[in-house]
Amino acid sequence: MHTSDPPPPDTLPLPTLDEVAATARIVSVPMRVKFRGVLVREALLVRGPAGWGEFCPFLEYDDAESAPWLAGALEAAWHGFPEPVRSAVPVNATVPAVGAAHVEGVLARFGTVSAVKVKVAERGQSLADDVARVTEVRRLLPDAGIKIDANGGWTVDEALDALDALGRFGLQYVEQPVADIPGLRAVRLELRRRGEGVLVAADESVRRQEDPLRVAREDAADVLVIKAPPLGGVRRALDIIGRAGLPAVVSSALDTSVGIRAGVALAAALPALPYACGLATVSLMGGDVVEDSLVPEHGYLPVRDVEVSQERLERYAAGEERRSWWLDRLARCYGVLAAAEPR
């Protein structure tokens, strides 16, 4: 699925809607644990001349926000990926907002890893729950790098209080501690004023194509956490990272192995990769659409293509009502992309 001389990211031609819809398969895959409030992950898969692509914006996203996800799926299936500069990508384990007693079981699914991302600031939980969860991760993996991800769940004051309590674990960075860019900047500058070494990473604030540049321009983050689908695919994400000029970590959007393959392609094409990536999330799913899932091997994901299993497509096929819903969404989002094409 590689191309030797990739075209500019905004000039990839669209296949026709009929071509795309003819190959569309909709799946509903159960999760092992609730993640981002999701217990079942739905996705639309398409097959093109370069392989498979995955279109899986979360259900609450509108068409304008979802259209770049479709662009990424079409890039993967019809155009393939840029050439990699590495053959494997380091990945972290991801611990959802589970009780401390369940942390060991979650980590066991990832095998050997050198870094862990821990979800914090879960609605309905307390800072004491977060401290207990991170304490257990540190107990089990005393030498691992630990990152925490608040998904924008704190206010600036709450974030600073939480980092006072959690900073003793030697955090690599805190991901999206607050919801907006001014808040990220306020947290980052106050941490620097206090002489604390915790870096601030932006995730939700870099979902639209101009946002990464604003984060960099306003000194609101030290690190970008990048998901290829919301930015329109691997080439567009590479272009944005290059213009932003900040270190990048590649993360997943809770994908099957088809979507993870695109994340691996992005991470493998980056000139530098200073942190382990959040691409091991297939381990959190109760199924997959391929027989040979993209899961870590000694803390790394190999750079390789995946082949969807027809048996798995049938096993996890969504019902007719959900299939119709996704095909309607596909057509609407394709219309958004087609309207934006250069004439």
PDB file of C-alpha atoms in Angstrom, residues 97 120-126 129-130 150 153:
ATOM      1  CA  ALA A  97     -10.878   4.825  33.639  1.00  0.00           C
ATOM      2  CA  VAL A 120      -8.134  10.405  34.097  1.00  0.00           C
ATOM      3  CA  ALA A 121     -10.816  13.023  34.833  1.00  0.00           C
ATOM      4  CA  GLU A 122     -13.626  10.577  34.075  1.00  0.00           C
ATOM      5  CA  ARG A 123     -17.044  12.059  34.767  1.00  0.00           C
ATOM      6  CA  GLY A 124     -18.402  10.717  38.046  1.00  0.00           C
ATOM      7  CA  GLN A 125     -14.960   9.842  39.391  1.00  0.00           C
ATOM      8  CA  SER A 126     -12.639  11.742  41.719  1.00  0.00           C
ATOM      9  CA  ASP A 129      -9.645   7.455  41.707  1.00  0.00           C
ATOM     10  CA  ASP A 130      -7.105   8.851  39.243  1.00  0.00           C
ATOM     11  CA  ALA A 150      -7.933  13.996  30.742  1.00  0.00           C
ATOM     12  CA  GLY A 153     -12.262  17.049  31.582  1.00  0.00           C
TER      13      GLY A 153
END
